[in-house]
Amino acid sequence: MSAESVIRLLSREDVKQVVKLDVSKLLPLDPLPDEPPIEEPPAKLAELYDFSLDGHVAVGIPRPKTEEEKRKLVQGFLEGLRKLITRGDNWTFLQPLLLTLEFCAKCQACAEACPIYLASGRQEVYKPIVRAEVLRRIYKRYFTRPGRLFGKFASGDVEVNWTLVYRLIELAYRCTLCRRCAQACPMSVDNGLISREIRKIASQELGYAPKEVHEKGTVQHLKVGSSTGMTPKGLLKTVKFLEEYIREKTGKSIKIPVDEKGADILLVHNAGEFLSWPENPAAFAIIFEEAGMSWTMSSEPLGYDIVNYGAWYDDVQLAKIVLRQVEVARKLEVKKIVIGECGHATKALIVVADRVLPKELNIPRESALPLLAEIVERKKLNLDPTRNNFPVTLHDPCNVVRLSGIVEPQRRVLRAIAPQFREMEPHGVYNYCCGGGSGFAIMHSYNFDQWRNKVSARMKVRQILNAFRDVLDPSRYPFKYVCAPCSNCKGAIRDAIRHYGLWERYRINYGGLVELMVNAMADLPKPYIDYSEFH
């Protein structure tokens, strides 16, 4: 089936399922054994939601019950697209979007770069060009003069109905926004941006977004102070817990600074670390204390949770969060904001925020990774790399590496503290996404977990297995470590390791960069990393 055939299928109401996934046709994962088949969606869910794209649902748009509901869905989408191409209504990525809508050589370079397309066994529906071409044709049909005059003869054949809109929104959530396709395009067409802007129409115009990203994400973040639901009081209790955790793990008594005015650094974490991986923010505190850094955390709402899920789907939510985060730093009179190990927050606050912030709030913002490299290279820590004498590989978070340009600092650290460090292939700016990008790591509703683990994370699992190919035998190599300096990436990798049994079979574990740094500190009485347990 060609991409053109798939485009036509997307608008056909009589098509029960555009693509039916089969594990036997997915990208092979040697030496793993055969996988269980892909399960059908639960019958109760199938009554409420349309699973006709690929048997999975991410967004959860209720099935239209009347012709009027169908009409409103189509008209709302078209109105959202009109705003998307209007300067006053789209103030973040208008120019690259318009260029992407105007130009495409249809060379398929984007498809060969896309981990979703490759992992799916080259299913045409997942080609980046498919969702881009559908939006391009709608744009040319309704919003250009030739399209209005000559219809499909000028714009290309596409029928805009509720089925097409429904499936196109779902298809935008089969892309991790890793932008590998844009990197490969000889014309700099950004098909990843197309996915993101389709999501923006769905959210800002139609009111549809995955509940974990919107209701439990940005809405809760702005209302409570954290996307996790953690309140300022909860943060203060967590800080006390971290101090006790540090004493138990290292014997060190460290007072974590909170709300201290005039510090050099405001350190802000992905608050998910506090709940799922407290060893990570604790490791930052140990390192900063040992290195003599001037730093503080904040207990102000949004000042202790650096996530910004708006970066994935909604400019309004993104801007609200950015402004509140920077205002916290301004009130504390810090010199700069340092972002912990969180990829999307790095891109949102360092790269995208420049399109949002007024001059008076445009304070210095940076990733922690260059700072950690500087701490190691200036020998501010007494490190013994033999404490990390086990196989270590590095996952490159897309938002840190390809989309923010931070490639070498983390590698300089690993070369200094991990004697058995080995690269994944490909790596650096050519990396593959963890499979949890663009919100997938936190999306667990409906049956989306199955698609994420089977398809989206598949390429990363293959990379991990290949990186450790010569040391997989657990009897000879009882501990392997995937270093993933990003909270959302860790969540996706954790779930993939669990799904494929990589800990039980090969003793492959995962974690951040700072945990390895603390584990290498020569004066600690015992290892910081527990080699016997899966995180």
PDB file of N, CA, C and O in Angstrom, residues 103-140:
ATOM      1  N   PHE A 103       6.299  23.435   0.754  1.00  0.00           N
ATOM      2  CA  PHE A 103       7.346  22.720   0.031  1.00  0.00           C
ATOM      3  C   PHE A 103       7.513  21.288   0.551  1.00  0.00           C
ATOM      4  O   PHE A 103       7.536  21.053   1.758  1.00  0.00           O
ATOM      5  N   CYS A 104       7.641  20.353  -0.357  1.00  0.00           N
ATOM      6  CA  CYS A 104       7.998  18.972  -0.039  1.00  0.00           C
ATOM      7  C   CYS A 104       8.377  18.294  -1.338  1.00  0.00           C
ATOM      8  O   CYS A 104       7.609  18.307  -2.309  1.00  0.00           O
ATOM      9  N   ALA A 105       9.572  17.723  -1.384  1.00  0.00           N
ATOM     10  CA  ALA A 105      10.045  17.057  -2.599  1.00  0.00           C
ATOM     11  C   ALA A 105       9.546  15.617  -2.692  1.00  0.00           C
ATOM     12  O   ALA A 105       9.751  14.948  -3.705  1.00  0.00           O
ATOM     13  N   LYS A 106       8.910  15.136  -1.614  1.00  0.00           N
ATOM     14  CA  LYS A 106       8.392  13.755  -1.553  1.00  0.00           C
ATOM     15  C   LYS A 106       9.493  12.727  -1.833  1.00  0.00           C
ATOM     16  O   LYS A 106       9.268  11.711  -2.497  1.00  0.00           O
ATOM     17  N   CYS A 107      10.666  13.022  -1.295  1.00  0.00           N
ATOM     18  CA  CYS A 107      11.824  12.145  -1.520  1.00  0.00           C
ATOM     19  C   CYS A 107      11.877  10.975  -0.553  1.00  0.00           C
ATOM     20  O   CYS A 107      12.673  10.050  -0.726  1.00  0.00           O
ATOM     21  N   GLN A 108      11.067  11.028   0.511  1.00  0.00           N
ATOM     22  CA  GLN A 108      10.970   9.971   1.513  1.00  0.00           C
ATOM     23  C   GLN A 108      12.184   9.881   2.450  1.00  0.00           C
ATOM     24  O   GLN A 108      12.309   8.901   3.198  1.00  0.00           O
ATOM     25  N   ALA A 109      13.049  10.876   2.420  1.00  0.00           N
ATOM     26  CA  ALA A 109      14.173  10.873   3.372  1.00  0.00           C
ATOM     27  C   ALA A 109      13.661  10.903   4.808  1.00  0.00           C
ATOM     28  O   ALA A 109      14.255  10.311   5.709  1.00  0.00           O
ATOM     29  N   CYS A 110      12.543  11.574   5.026  1.00  0.00           N
ATOM     30  CA  CYS A 110      11.971  11.652   6.370  1.00  0.00           C
ATOM     31  C   CYS A 110      11.535  10.281   6.868  1.00  0.00           C
ATOM     32  O   CYS A 110      11.687   9.945   8.051  1.00  0.00           O
ATOM     33  N   ALA A 111      10.994   9.455   5.983  1.00  0.00           N
ATOM     34  CA  ALA A 111      10.528   8.131   6.378  1.00  0.00           C
ATOM     35  C   ALA A 111      11.686   7.261   6.843  1.00  0.00           C
ATOM     36  O   ALA A 111      11.596   6.575   7.866  1.00  0.00           O
ATOM     37  N   GLU A 112      12.788   7.305   6.105  1.00  0.00           N
ATOM     38  CA  GLU A 112      13.938   6.477   6.476  1.00  0.00           C
ATOM     39  C   GLU A 112      14.606   6.955   7.759  1.00  0.00           C
ATOM     40  O   GLU A 112      15.393   6.226   8.358  1.00  0.00           O
ATOM     41  N   ALA A 113      14.289   8.176   8.189  1.00  0.00           N
ATOM     42  CA  ALA A 113      14.842   8.696   9.439  1.00  0.00           C
ATOM     43  C   ALA A 113      13.913   8.460  10.619  1.00  0.00           C
ATOM     44  O   ALA A 113      14.331   8.613  11.767  1.00  0.00           O
ATOM     45  N   CYS A 114      12.664   8.069  10.365  1.00  0.00           N
ATOM     46  CA  CYS A 114      11.648   8.003  11.423  1.00  0.00           C
ATOM     47  C   CYS A 114      11.678   6.673  12.162  1.00  0.00           C
ATOM     48  O   CYS A 114      11.432   5.615  11.567  1.00  0.00           O
ATOM     49  N   PRO A 115      11.939   6.685  13.477  1.00  0.00           N
ATOM     50  CA  PRO A 115      11.985   5.422  14.229  1.00  0.00           C
ATOM     51  C   PRO A 115      10.627   4.734  14.326  1.00  0.00           C
ATOM     52  O   PRO A 115      10.565   3.508  14.414  1.00  0.00           O
ATOM     53  N   ILE A 116       9.543   5.497  14.292  1.00  0.00           N
ATOM     54  CA  ILE A 116       8.215   4.887  14.373  1.00  0.00           C
ATOM     55  C   ILE A 116       7.927   4.096  13.095  1.00  0.00           C
ATOM     56  O   ILE A 116       7.496   2.937  13.150  1.00  0.00           O
ATOM     57  N   TYR A 117       8.186   4.710  11.954  1.00  0.00           N
ATOM     58  CA  TYR A 117       7.968   4.032  10.672  1.00  0.00           C
ATOM     59  C   TYR A 117       8.822   2.777  10.570  1.00  0.00           C
ATOM     60  O   TYR A 117       8.331   1.700  10.200  1.00  0.00           O
ATOM     61  N   LEU A 118      10.083   2.877  10.925  1.00  0.00           N
ATOM     62  CA  LEU A 118      10.980   1.725  10.823  1.00  0.00           C
ATOM     63  C   LEU A 118      10.588   0.632  11.801  1.00  0.00           C
ATOM     64  O   LEU A 118      10.562  -0.554  11.457  1.00  0.00           O
ATOM     65  N   ALA A 119      10.268   1.005  13.043  1.00  0.00           N
ATOM     66  CA  ALA A 119       9.930   0.019  14.068  1.00  0.00           C
ATOM     67  C   ALA A 119       8.628  -0.705  13.752  1.00  0.00           C
ATOM     68  O   ALA A 119       8.440  -1.865  14.116  1.00  0.00           O
ATOM     69  N   SER A 120       7.712  -0.016  13.066  1.00  0.00           N
ATOM     70  CA  SER A 120       6.404  -0.613  12.759  1.00  0.00           C
ATOM     71  C   SER A 120       6.473  -1.651  11.656  1.00  0.00           C
ATOM     72  O   SER A 120       5.450  -2.261  11.326  1.00  0.00           O
ATOM     73  N   GLY A 121       7.651  -1.858  11.091  1.00  0.00           N
ATOM     74  CA  GLY A 121       7.758  -2.729   9.930  1.00  0.00           C
ATOM     75  C   GLY A 121       7.427  -1.994   8.654  1.00  0.00           C
ATOM     76  O   GLY A 121       6.943  -2.572   7.699  1.00  0.00           O
ATOM     77  N   ARG A 122       7.687  -0.673   8.682  1.00  0.00           N
ATOM     78  CA  ARG A 122       7.484   0.208   7.527  1.00  0.00           C
ATOM     79  C   ARG A 122       6.009   0.295   7.113  1.00  0.00           C
ATOM     80  O   ARG A 122       5.664   0.178   5.937  1.00  0.00           O
ATOM     81  N   GLN A 123       5.160   0.515   8.090  1.00  0.00           N
ATOM     82  CA  GLN A 123       3.748   0.748   7.793  1.00  0.00           C
ATOM     83  C   GLN A 123       3.581   2.157   7.235  1.00  0.00           C
ATOM     84  O   GLN A 123       3.977   3.139   7.865  1.00  0.00           O
ATOM     85  N   GLU A 124       2.973   2.267   6.069  1.00  0.00           N
ATOM     86  CA  GLU A 124       2.888   3.541   5.358  1.00  0.00           C
ATOM     87  C   GLU A 124       2.209   4.639   6.176  1.00  0.00           C
ATOM     88  O   GLU A 124       2.549   5.813   6.068  1.00  0.00           O
ATOM     89  N   VAL A 125       1.230   4.267   6.989  1.00  0.00           N
ATOM     90  CA  VAL A 125       0.478   5.272   7.731  1.00  0.00           C
ATOM     91  C   VAL A 125       1.361   6.082   8.675  1.00  0.00           C
ATOM     92  O   VAL A 125       1.041   7.230   9.003  1.00  0.00           O
ATOM     93  N   TYR A 126       2.487   5.506   9.096  1.00  0.00           N
ATOM     94  CA  TYR A 126       3.369   6.195  10.041  1.00  0.00           C
ATOM     95  C   TYR A 126       4.456   7.029   9.369  1.00  0.00           C
ATOM     96  O   TYR A 126       5.270   7.650  10.052  1.00  0.00           O
ATOM     97  N   LYS A 127       4.483   7.048   8.054  1.00  0.00           N
ATOM     98  CA  LYS A 127       5.444   7.917   7.378  1.00  0.00           C
ATOM     99  C   LYS A 127       5.169   9.374   7.742  1.00  0.00           C
ATOM    100  O   LYS A 127       4.012   9.818   7.696  1.00  0.00           O
ATOM    101  N   PRO A 128       6.190  10.138   8.098  1.00  0.00           N
ATOM    102  CA  PRO A 128       5.956  11.553   8.421  1.00  0.00           C
ATOM    103  C   PRO A 128       5.235  12.308   7.316  1.00  0.00           C
ATOM    104  O   PRO A 128       4.452  13.221   7.576  1.00  0.00           O
ATOM    105  N   ILE A 129       5.479  11.910   6.078  1.00  0.00           N
ATOM    106  CA  ILE A 129       4.879  12.623   4.948  1.00  0.00           C
ATOM    107  C   ILE A 129       3.362  12.464   4.908  1.00  0.00           C
ATOM    108  O   ILE A 129       2.661  13.324   4.365  1.00  0.00           O
ATOM    109  N   VAL A 130       2.806  11.407   5.502  1.00  0.00           N
ATOM    110  CA  VAL A 130       1.370  11.164   5.404  1.00  0.00           C
ATOM    111  C   VAL A 130       0.589  12.246   6.130  1.00  0.00           C
ATOM    112  O   VAL A 130      -0.267  12.919   5.555  1.00  0.00           O
ATOM    113  N   ARG A 131       0.859  12.449   7.437  1.00  0.00           N
ATOM    114  CA  ARG A 131       0.099  13.481   8.162  1.00  0.00           C
ATOM    115  C   ARG A 131       0.427  14.871   7.618  1.00  0.00           C
ATOM    116  O   ARG A 131      -0.443  15.755   7.586  1.00  0.00           O
ATOM    117  N   ALA A 132       1.683  15.076   7.179  1.00  0.00           N
ATOM    118  CA  ALA A 132       2.058  16.374   6.623  1.00  0.00           C
ATOM    119  C   ALA A 132       1.327  16.638   5.311  1.00  0.00           C
ATOM    120  O   ALA A 132       0.835  17.744   5.060  1.00  0.00           O
ATOM    121  N   GLU A 133       1.249  15.637   4.471  1.00  0.00           N
ATOM    122  CA  GLU A 133       0.595  15.816   3.169  1.00  0.00           C
ATOM    123  C   GLU A 133      -0.904  16.029   3.326  1.00  0.00           C
ATOM    124  O   GLU A 133      -1.507  16.815   2.583  1.00  0.00           O
ATOM    125  N   VAL A 134      -1.517  15.351   4.284  1.00  0.00           N
ATOM    126  CA  VAL A 134      -2.944  15.570   4.532  1.00  0.00           C
ATOM    127  C   VAL A 134      -3.186  17.020   4.938  1.00  0.00           C
ATOM    128  O   VAL A 134      -4.064  17.697   4.389  1.00  0.00           O
ATOM    129  N   LEU A 135      -2.407  17.522   5.895  1.00  0.00           N
ATOM    130  CA  LEU A 135      -2.590  18.905   6.326  1.00  0.00           C
ATOM    131  C   LEU A 135      -2.255  19.868   5.190  1.00  0.00           C
ATOM    132  O   LEU A 135      -2.927  20.893   5.012  1.00  0.00           O
ATOM    133  N   ARG A 136      -1.247  19.553   4.421  1.00  0.00           N
ATOM    134  CA  ARG A 136      -0.847  20.408   3.302  1.00  0.00           C
ATOM    135  C   ARG A 136      -1.992  20.519   2.289  1.00  0.00           C
ATOM    136  O   ARG A 136      -2.276  21.607   1.773  1.00  0.00           O
ATOM    137  N   ARG A 137      -2.647  19.415   2.005  1.00  0.00           N
ATOM    138  CA  ARG A 137      -3.738  19.442   1.025  1.00  0.00           C
ATOM    139  C   ARG A 137      -4.954  20.206   1.552  1.00  0.00           C
ATOM    140  O   ARG A 137      -5.620  20.923   0.803  1.00  0.00           O
ATOM    141  N   ILE A 138      -5.237  20.029   2.846  1.00  0.00           N
ATOM    142  CA  ILE A 138      -6.353  20.784   3.434  1.00  0.00           C
ATOM    143  C   ILE A 138      -6.054  22.279   3.368  1.00  0.00           C
ATOM    144  O   ILE A 138      -6.914  23.092   3.002  1.00  0.00           O
ATOM    145  N   TYR A 139      -4.816  22.622   3.724  1.00  0.00           N
ATOM    146  CA  TYR A 139      -4.398  24.037   3.679  1.00  0.00           C
ATOM    147  C   TYR A 139      -4.536  24.600   2.261  1.00  0.00           C
ATOM    148  O   TYR A 139      -5.119  25.675   2.048  1.00  0.00           O
ATOM    149  N   LYS A 140      -4.036  23.893   1.281  1.00  0.00           N
ATOM    150  CA  LYS A 140      -4.075  24.400  -0.092  1.00  0.00           C
ATOM    151  C   LYS A 140      -5.497  24.436  -0.644  1.00  0.00           C
ATOM    152  O   LYS A 140      -5.845  25.320  -1.424  1.00  0.00           O
TER     153      LYS A 140
END
